[in-house]
Amino acid sequence: MAFEMFAVPTNSDSKREFVKWIEAKYNSVKAFNEAWKTDVKSFEDLTKQVFTEIPSERAESDFWDFSKILVRKYVDVPCNEVEKIDNNHLNLGMRYAWISSELLYEAGERFDVFSINGYRVPLPPETKEVYQKSGKPVMIGEFHFGSIDRGLPSTGITGVLNQKERGKAYRSYVENGLARNELIGVHYFQWLDQPIFGRFDGENYNIGILSITHIPYKETVKAMKKTNLNIYKIVSRKSAPFNKKVKVIPPIYFL
């Protein structure tokens, strides 16, 4: 992220803080230029630089280290404020869509739970590595299954054959996921089907527990009930998780 700040000439507080940090690290412009293989006349000139590529290995290392500082600052501001007014509740993190960079684990230091989306069928994505790298229990912040046997014309990010298979997919995903030691919760997305004409970004997925007219998908709801009534037995290893094949179809969704 620090490198990307220098892809444009626009100045910013973050750039100015970066220059202060660099100046404190190198002390002299000569030492900085030798390390970075640049030719700036002063540290202040660095704020005007535009880099289309990273000039040296030392520069790459410095950009990475300052990116960690940026991430920590971004996370510290809301976390500090939350702690002031609500320090006896769990901080569930930022619910990442995916692990786009190792920097996300830096942010995880302030969280009590590491939340990340997990769109896959019929089992959740692997979560052990997230737990090992973050040192935090993991919660899946989004997952769903859709079909096109009735209702809306798109499956969402993961597709199955029909509403009965949606129920089976839910059982498989939730029960096998919560049988893992590191995974402490999953959050289904979402309660209602999306609007037929699409929400703000065009999504019109058949992913709800209820249709757009608030009618439950009975097959799906029936399966969800079985899982939710049995989940504590599964977590405590008194009952085995659901293990039947789910009929998967190619998903229909929008990016």
mmCIF file of C-alpha atoms in Angstrom:
data_model
loop_
_atom_site.group_PDB
_atom_site.id
_atom_site.type_symbol
_atom_site.label_atom_id
_atom_site.label_comp_id
_atom_site.label_asym_id
_atom_site.label_seq_id
_atom_site.Cartn_x
_atom_site.Cartn_y
_atom_site.Cartn_z
ATOM 1 C CA MET A 1 0.000 0.000 0.000
ATOM 2 C CA ALA A 2 2.870 2.360 0.748
ATOM 3 C CA PHE A 3 4.233 1.840 -2.742
ATOM 4 C CA GLU A 4 0.818 2.510 -4.263
ATOM 5 C CA MET A 5 0.730 5.915 -2.550
ATOM 6 C CA PHE A 6 3.580 6.900 -4.841
ATOM 7 C CA ALA A 7 1.852 5.813 -8.053
ATOM 8 C CA VAL A 8 0.365 9.331 -8.259
ATOM 9 C CA PRO A 9 1.832 12.796 -7.497
ATOM 10 C CA THR A 10 -0.978 13.699 -5.078
ATOM 11 C CA ASN A 11 0.308 14.647 -1.655
ATOM 12 C CA SER A 12 -1.265 13.287 1.530
ATOM 13 C CA ASP A 13 -0.766 13.061 5.267
ATOM 14 C CA SER A 14 0.255 9.433 4.817
ATOM 15 C CA LYS A 15 3.000 10.435 2.370
ATOM 16 C CA ARG A 16 4.261 13.081 4.741
ATOM 17 C CA GLU A 17 4.336 10.578 7.601
ATOM 18 C CA PHE A 18 6.210 8.167 5.352
ATOM 19 C CA VAL A 19 8.856 10.816 4.621
ATOM 20 C CA LYS A 20 9.254 11.550 8.360
ATOM 21 C CA TRP A 21 9.677 7.839 8.993
ATOM 22 C CA ILE A 22 12.231 7.463 6.182
ATOM 23 C CA GLU A 23 14.193 10.490 7.370
ATOM 24 C CA ALA A 24 14.371 9.108 10.904
ATOM 25 C CA LYS A 25 15.522 5.753 9.552
ATOM 26 C CA TYR A 26 18.281 6.959 7.193
ATOM 27 C CA ASN A 27 19.296 10.274 8.802
ATOM 28 C CA SER A 28 20.948 11.546 5.609
ATOM 29 C CA VAL A 29 19.769 11.953 2.031
ATOM 30 C CA LYS A 30 23.016 10.371 0.816
ATOM 31 C CA ALA A 31 22.400 7.163 2.777
ATOM 32 C CA PHE A 32 18.817 7.073 1.547
ATOM 33 C CA ASN A 33 19.789 7.521 -2.121
ATOM 34 C CA GLU A 34 22.403 4.781 -1.865
ATOM 35 C CA ALA A 35 19.897 2.358 -0.339
ATOM 36 C CA TRP A 36 17.065 3.228 -2.673
ATOM 37 C CA LYS A 37 19.151 3.871 -5.804
ATOM 38 C CA THR A 38 17.488 7.257 -6.227
ATOM 39 C CA ASP A 39 18.722 10.809 -6.629
ATOM 40 C CA VAL A 40 16.456 13.057 -4.551
ATOM 41 C CA LYS A 41 17.897 16.342 -3.311
ATOM 42 C CA SER A 42 16.039 16.310 0.010
ATOM 43 C CA PHE A 43 13.649 14.143 1.958
ATOM 44 C CA GLU A 44 10.901 16.661 1.202
ATOM 45 C CA ASP A 45 11.436 15.955 -2.516
ATOM 46 C CA LEU A 46 10.365 12.390 -1.873
ATOM 47 C CA THR A 47 6.744 13.512 -1.482
ATOM 48 C CA LYS A 48 6.826 14.662 -5.112
ATOM 49 C CA GLN A 49 8.208 11.403 -6.484
ATOM 50 C CA VAL A 50 6.105 9.108 -8.661
ATOM 51 C CA PHE A 51 7.285 5.491 -8.831
ATOM 52 C CA THR A 52 6.154 3.170 -11.604
ATOM 53 C CA GLU A 53 8.279 0.387 -10.167
ATOM 54 C CA ILE A 54 10.088 -0.285 -6.904
ATOM 55 C CA PRO A 55 13.625 1.148 -7.273
ATOM 56 C CA SER A 56 15.548 -1.334 -5.064
ATOM 57 C CA GLU A 57 15.265 -4.231 -2.634
ATOM 58 C CA ARG A 58 15.711 -1.846 0.308
ATOM 59 C CA ALA A 59 12.897 0.301 -1.050
ATOM 60 C CA GLU A 60 10.649 -2.740 -1.294
ATOM 61 C CA SER A 61 11.446 -3.644 2.302
ATOM 62 C CA ASP A 62 10.757 -0.071 3.476
ATOM 63 C CA PHE A 63 7.483 0.112 1.563
ATOM 64 C CA TRP A 64 6.394 -3.163 3.144
ATOM 65 C CA ASP A 65 7.335 -2.082 6.663
ATOM 66 C CA PHE A 66 5.464 1.193 6.321
ATOM 67 C CA SER A 67 2.458 -0.649 4.901
ATOM 68 C CA LYS A 68 2.317 -2.506 8.219
ATOM 69 C CA ILE A 69 2.238 0.856 9.993
ATOM 70 C CA LEU A 70 -0.604 2.018 7.731
ATOM 71 C CA VAL A 71 -2.631 -1.104 8.432
ATOM 72 C CA ARG A 72 -2.088 -0.867 12.173
ATOM 73 C CA LYS A 73 -3.145 2.781 12.169
ATOM 74 C CA TYR A 74 -6.246 2.004 10.129
ATOM 75 C CA VAL A 75 -7.220 -0.708 12.596
ATOM 76 C CA ASP A 76 -6.158 1.031 15.807
ATOM 77 C CA VAL A 77 -8.443 4.046 15.315
ATOM 78 C CA PRO A 78 -11.784 2.142 15.385
ATOM 79 C CA CYS A 79 -10.536 -0.511 17.820
ATOM 80 C CA ASN A 80 -9.413 2.111 20.325
ATOM 81 C CA GLU A 81 -12.760 3.884 20.126
ATOM 82 C CA VAL A 82 -14.694 0.637 20.534
ATOM 83 C CA GLU A 83 -12.634 -0.289 23.596
ATOM 84 C CA LYS A 84 -13.441 3.052 25.216
ATOM 85 C CA ILE A 85 -17.182 2.437 25.184
ATOM 86 C CA ASP A 86 -17.521 -1.357 24.949
ATOM 87 C CA ASN A 87 -14.462 -3.137 26.295
ATOM 88 C CA ASN A 88 -16.279 -6.228 27.567
ATOM 89 C CA HIS A 89 -17.445 -7.581 24.212
ATOM 90 C CA LEU A 90 -15.577 -9.530 21.583
ATOM 91 C CA ASN A 91 -14.101 -7.631 18.656
ATOM 92 C CA LEU A 92 -15.075 -9.754 15.640
ATOM 93 C CA GLY A 93 -12.707 -7.986 13.256
ATOM 94 C CA MET A 94 -13.373 -6.592 9.794
ATOM 95 C CA ARG A 95 -14.850 -9.605 7.981
ATOM 96 C CA TYR A 96 -12.387 -9.784 5.116
ATOM 97 C CA ALA A 97 -13.631 -11.018 1.754
ATOM 98 C CA TRP A 98 -10.425 -13.036 1.289
ATOM 99 C CA ILE A 99 -6.760 -12.980 2.297
ATOM 100 C CA SER A 100 -5.414 -10.510 -0.254
ATOM 101 C CA SER A 101 -2.119 -9.949 1.568
ATOM 102 C CA GLU A 102 -0.170 -11.119 4.607
ATOM 103 C CA LEU A 103 -0.775 -7.577 5.877
ATOM 104 C CA LEU A 104 -4.270 -8.654 6.899
ATOM 105 C CA TYR A 105 -2.755 -10.748 9.653
ATOM 106 C CA GLU A 106 -1.063 -7.610 10.998
ATOM 107 C CA ALA A 107 -4.503 -6.098 11.450
ATOM 108 C CA GLY A 108 -5.673 -9.238 13.209
ATOM 109 C CA GLU A 109 -3.544 -8.462 16.253
ATOM 110 C CA ARG A 110 -6.305 -6.188 17.603
ATOM 111 C CA PHE A 111 -9.179 -8.589 16.970
ATOM 112 C CA ASP A 112 -10.547 -11.227 19.335
ATOM 113 C CA VAL A 113 -11.908 -13.229 16.402
ATOM 114 C CA PHE A 114 -10.602 -13.302 12.825
ATOM 115 C CA SER A 115 -13.612 -12.982 10.485
ATOM 116 C CA ILE A 116 -13.389 -13.885 6.809
ATOM 117 C CA ASN A 117 -15.880 -14.805 4.095
ATOM 118 C CA GLY A 118 -15.874 -18.366 2.819
ATOM 119 C CA TYR A 119 -17.793 -19.090 -0.379
ATOM 120 C CA ARG A 120 -17.411 -22.747 -1.227
ATOM 121 C CA VAL A 121 -19.616 -25.818 -1.593
ATOM 122 C CA PRO A 122 -20.212 -28.192 0.084
ATOM 123 C CA LEU A 123 -17.502 -27.636 2.741
ATOM 124 C CA PRO A 124 -16.058 -24.371 4.045
ATOM 125 C CA PRO A 125 -12.634 -23.279 2.793
ATOM 126 C CA GLU A 126 -9.698 -24.317 4.959
ATOM 127 C CA THR A 127 -9.474 -22.203 8.102
ATOM 128 C CA LYS A 128 -6.582 -23.814 9.976
ATOM 129 C CA GLU A 129 -3.927 -21.661 8.290
ATOM 130 C CA VAL A 130 -5.869 -18.483 9.115
ATOM 131 C CA TYR A 131 -5.993 -19.604 12.738
ATOM 132 C CA GLN A 132 -2.297 -20.467 12.813
ATOM 133 C CA LYS A 133 -1.179 -17.186 11.232
ATOM 134 C CA SER A 134 -3.559 -14.905 13.123
ATOM 135 C CA GLY A 135 -3.472 -16.711 16.440
ATOM 136 C CA LYS A 136 -7.217 -16.074 16.701
ATOM 137 C CA PRO A 137 -10.305 -18.263 16.514
ATOM 138 C CA VAL A 138 -11.975 -17.942 13.101
ATOM 139 C CA MET A 139 -15.499 -16.967 12.103
ATOM 140 C CA ILE A 140 -16.840 -17.219 8.554
ATOM 141 C CA GLY A 141 -18.653 -13.955 7.922
ATOM 142 C CA GLU A 142 -20.455 -14.883 4.699
ATOM 143 C CA PHE A 143 -21.436 -17.978 2.769
ATOM 144 C CA HIS A 144 -24.467 -19.003 0.755
ATOM 145 C CA PHE A 145 -25.902 -21.459 -1.757
ATOM 146 C CA GLY A 146 -28.387 -20.661 -4.479
ATOM 147 C CA SER A 147 -30.337 -22.523 -7.151
ATOM 148 C CA ILE A 148 -32.531 -21.658 -10.114
ATOM 149 C CA ASP A 149 -35.223 -24.341 -9.858
ATOM 150 C CA ARG A 150 -37.664 -21.621 -8.799
ATOM 151 C CA GLY A 151 -37.585 -17.983 -7.873
ATOM 152 C CA LEU A 152 -34.756 -15.727 -9.016
ATOM 153 C CA PRO A 153 -32.556 -16.371 -12.078
ATOM 154 C CA SER A 154 -29.108 -16.406 -10.410
ATOM 155 C CA THR A 155 -27.486 -18.784 -7.940
ATOM 156 C CA GLY A 156 -25.075 -16.410 -6.287
ATOM 157 C CA ILE A 157 -21.427 -17.309 -5.755
ATOM 158 C CA THR A 158 -22.084 -21.029 -5.215
ATOM 159 C CA GLY A 159 -24.800 -23.002 -7.015
ATOM 160 C CA VAL A 160 -26.631 -26.253 -6.305
ATOM 161 C CA LEU A 161 -29.348 -28.126 -8.196
ATOM 162 C CA ASN A 162 -32.476 -27.176 -6.254
ATOM 163 C CA GLN A 163 -33.884 -26.105 -2.896
ATOM 164 C CA LYS A 164 -33.475 -29.560 -1.384
ATOM 165 C CA GLU A 165 -29.808 -29.507 -2.339
ATOM 166 C CA ARG A 166 -29.493 -26.045 -0.798
ATOM 167 C CA GLY A 167 -30.578 -27.579 2.494
ATOM 168 C CA LYS A 168 -28.095 -30.408 2.137
ATOM 169 C CA ALA A 169 -25.339 -27.928 1.275
ATOM 170 C CA TYR A 170 -26.148 -25.895 4.385
ATOM 171 C CA ARG A 171 -26.004 -28.981 6.583
ATOM 172 C CA SER A 172 -22.731 -30.128 5.078
ATOM 173 C CA TYR A 173 -21.088 -26.715 5.293
ATOM 174 C CA VAL A 174 -22.165 -25.750 8.803
ATOM 175 C CA GLU A 175 -21.820 -29.127 10.498
ATOM 176 C CA ASN A 176 -18.432 -29.985 9.014
ATOM 177 C CA GLY A 177 -17.188 -26.456 9.573
ATOM 178 C CA LEU A 178 -18.162 -26.266 13.225
ATOM 179 C CA ALA A 179 -16.646 -29.684 13.826
ATOM 180 C CA ARG A 180 -13.281 -27.910 13.409
ATOM 181 C CA ASN A 181 -11.549 -26.715 16.557
ATOM 182 C CA GLU A 182 -10.583 -23.297 15.201
ATOM 183 C CA LEU A 183 -13.929 -22.333 13.635
ATOM 184 C CA ILE A 184 -16.323 -20.834 16.200
ATOM 185 C CA GLY A 185 -19.139 -19.533 14.001
ATOM 186 C CA VAL A 186 -20.586 -19.096 10.503
ATOM 187 C CA HIS A 187 -22.940 -16.428 9.189
ATOM 188 C CA TYR A 188 -25.323 -17.237 6.346
ATOM 189 C CA PHE A 189 -25.858 -14.527 3.714
ATOM 190 C CA GLN A 190 -28.756 -13.751 3.554
ATOM 191 C CA TRP A 191 -32.247 -13.809 5.139
ATOM 192 C CA LEU A 192 -34.229 -12.757 2.033
ATOM 193 C CA ASP A 193 -33.717 -13.307 -1.675
ATOM 194 C CA GLN A 194 -32.360 -10.243 -3.413
ATOM 195 C CA PRO A 195 -34.636 -7.955 -5.492
ATOM 196 C CA ILE A 196 -35.657 -9.409 -8.864
ATOM 197 C CA PHE A 197 -34.378 -6.297 -10.655
ATOM 198 C CA GLY A 198 -31.133 -6.419 -8.725
ATOM 199 C CA ARG A 199 -29.749 -4.488 -5.785
ATOM 200 C CA PHE A 200 -27.370 -1.529 -6.261
ATOM 201 C CA ASP A 201 -24.746 -3.669 -8.042
ATOM 202 C CA GLY A 202 -27.161 -5.856 -10.018
ATOM 203 C CA GLU A 203 -27.173 -8.900 -7.729
ATOM 204 C CA ASN A 204 -30.493 -10.766 -7.882
ATOM 205 C CA TYR A 205 -29.573 -14.062 -6.284
ATOM 206 C CA ASN A 206 -31.785 -16.898 -5.076
ATOM 207 C CA ILE A 207 -29.867 -17.144 -1.789
ATOM 208 C CA GLY A 208 -32.490 -16.228 0.806
ATOM 209 C CA ILE A 209 -34.035 -18.407 3.440
ATOM 210 C CA LEU A 210 -37.224 -16.603 2.406
ATOM 211 C CA SER A 211 -38.279 -15.500 -1.066
ATOM 212 C CA ILE A 212 -38.791 -11.846 -2.002
ATOM 213 C CA THR A 213 -42.444 -12.339 -0.991
ATOM 214 C CA HIS A 214 -41.336 -13.634 2.452
ATOM 215 C CA ILE A 215 -42.296 -17.240 1.726
ATOM 216 C CA PRO A 216 -39.856 -19.740 3.283
ATOM 217 C CA TYR A 217 -38.042 -22.245 1.092
ATOM 218 C CA LYS A 218 -39.401 -25.195 3.063
ATOM 219 C CA GLU A 219 -36.827 -27.760 1.985
ATOM 220 C CA THR A 220 -33.962 -25.472 2.900
ATOM 221 C CA VAL A 221 -35.518 -24.381 6.202
ATOM 222 C CA LYS A 222 -36.228 -27.981 7.221
ATOM 223 C CA ALA A 223 -32.577 -28.916 6.726
ATOM 224 C CA MET A 224 -31.361 -25.809 8.552
ATOM 225 C CA LYS A 225 -33.514 -26.723 11.557
ATOM 226 C CA LYS A 226 -31.946 -30.185 11.737
ATOM 227 C CA THR A 227 -28.467 -28.692 11.807
ATOM 228 C CA ASN A 228 -29.234 -25.897 14.234
ATOM 229 C CA LEU A 229 -30.956 -28.232 16.716
ATOM 230 C CA ASN A 230 -28.049 -30.664 16.580
ATOM 231 C CA ILE A 231 -25.091 -28.282 16.395
ATOM 232 C CA TYR A 232 -23.943 -28.523 20.029
ATOM 233 C CA LYS A 233 -23.744 -32.319 19.779
ATOM 234 C CA ILE A 234 -21.588 -31.928 16.672
ATOM 235 C CA VAL A 235 -19.303 -29.346 18.281
ATOM 236 C CA SER A 236 -18.858 -31.570 21.338
ATOM 237 C CA ARG A 237 -18.182 -34.621 19.120
ATOM 238 C CA LYS A 238 -21.252 -36.472 20.364
ATOM 239 C CA SER A 239 -22.694 -36.578 16.842
ATOM 240 C CA ALA A 240 -21.008 -36.898 13.425
ATOM 241 C CA PRO A 241 -21.455 -34.051 10.890
ATOM 242 C CA PHE A 242 -23.699 -34.418 7.836
ATOM 243 C CA ASN A 243 -21.902 -36.341 5.111
ATOM 244 C CA LYS A 244 -24.064 -36.821 2.017
ATOM 245 C CA LYS A 245 -23.161 -35.804 -1.529
ATOM 246 C CA VAL A 246 -24.484 -32.430 -2.690
ATOM 247 C CA LYS A 247 -25.456 -31.884 -6.347
ATOM 248 C CA VAL A 248 -23.454 -28.820 -7.394
ATOM 249 C CA ILE A 249 -24.103 -26.766 -10.558
ATOM 250 C CA PRO A 250 -22.067 -23.964 -12.189
ATOM 251 C CA PRO A 251 -22.775 -20.705 -10.362
ATOM 252 C CA ILE A 252 -24.487 -17.710 -11.980
ATOM 253 C CA TYR A 253 -23.358 -14.460 -10.347
ATOM 254 C CA PHE A 254 -21.915 -11.034 -11.058
ATOM 255 C CA LEU A 255 -18.527 -9.460 -10.332
#
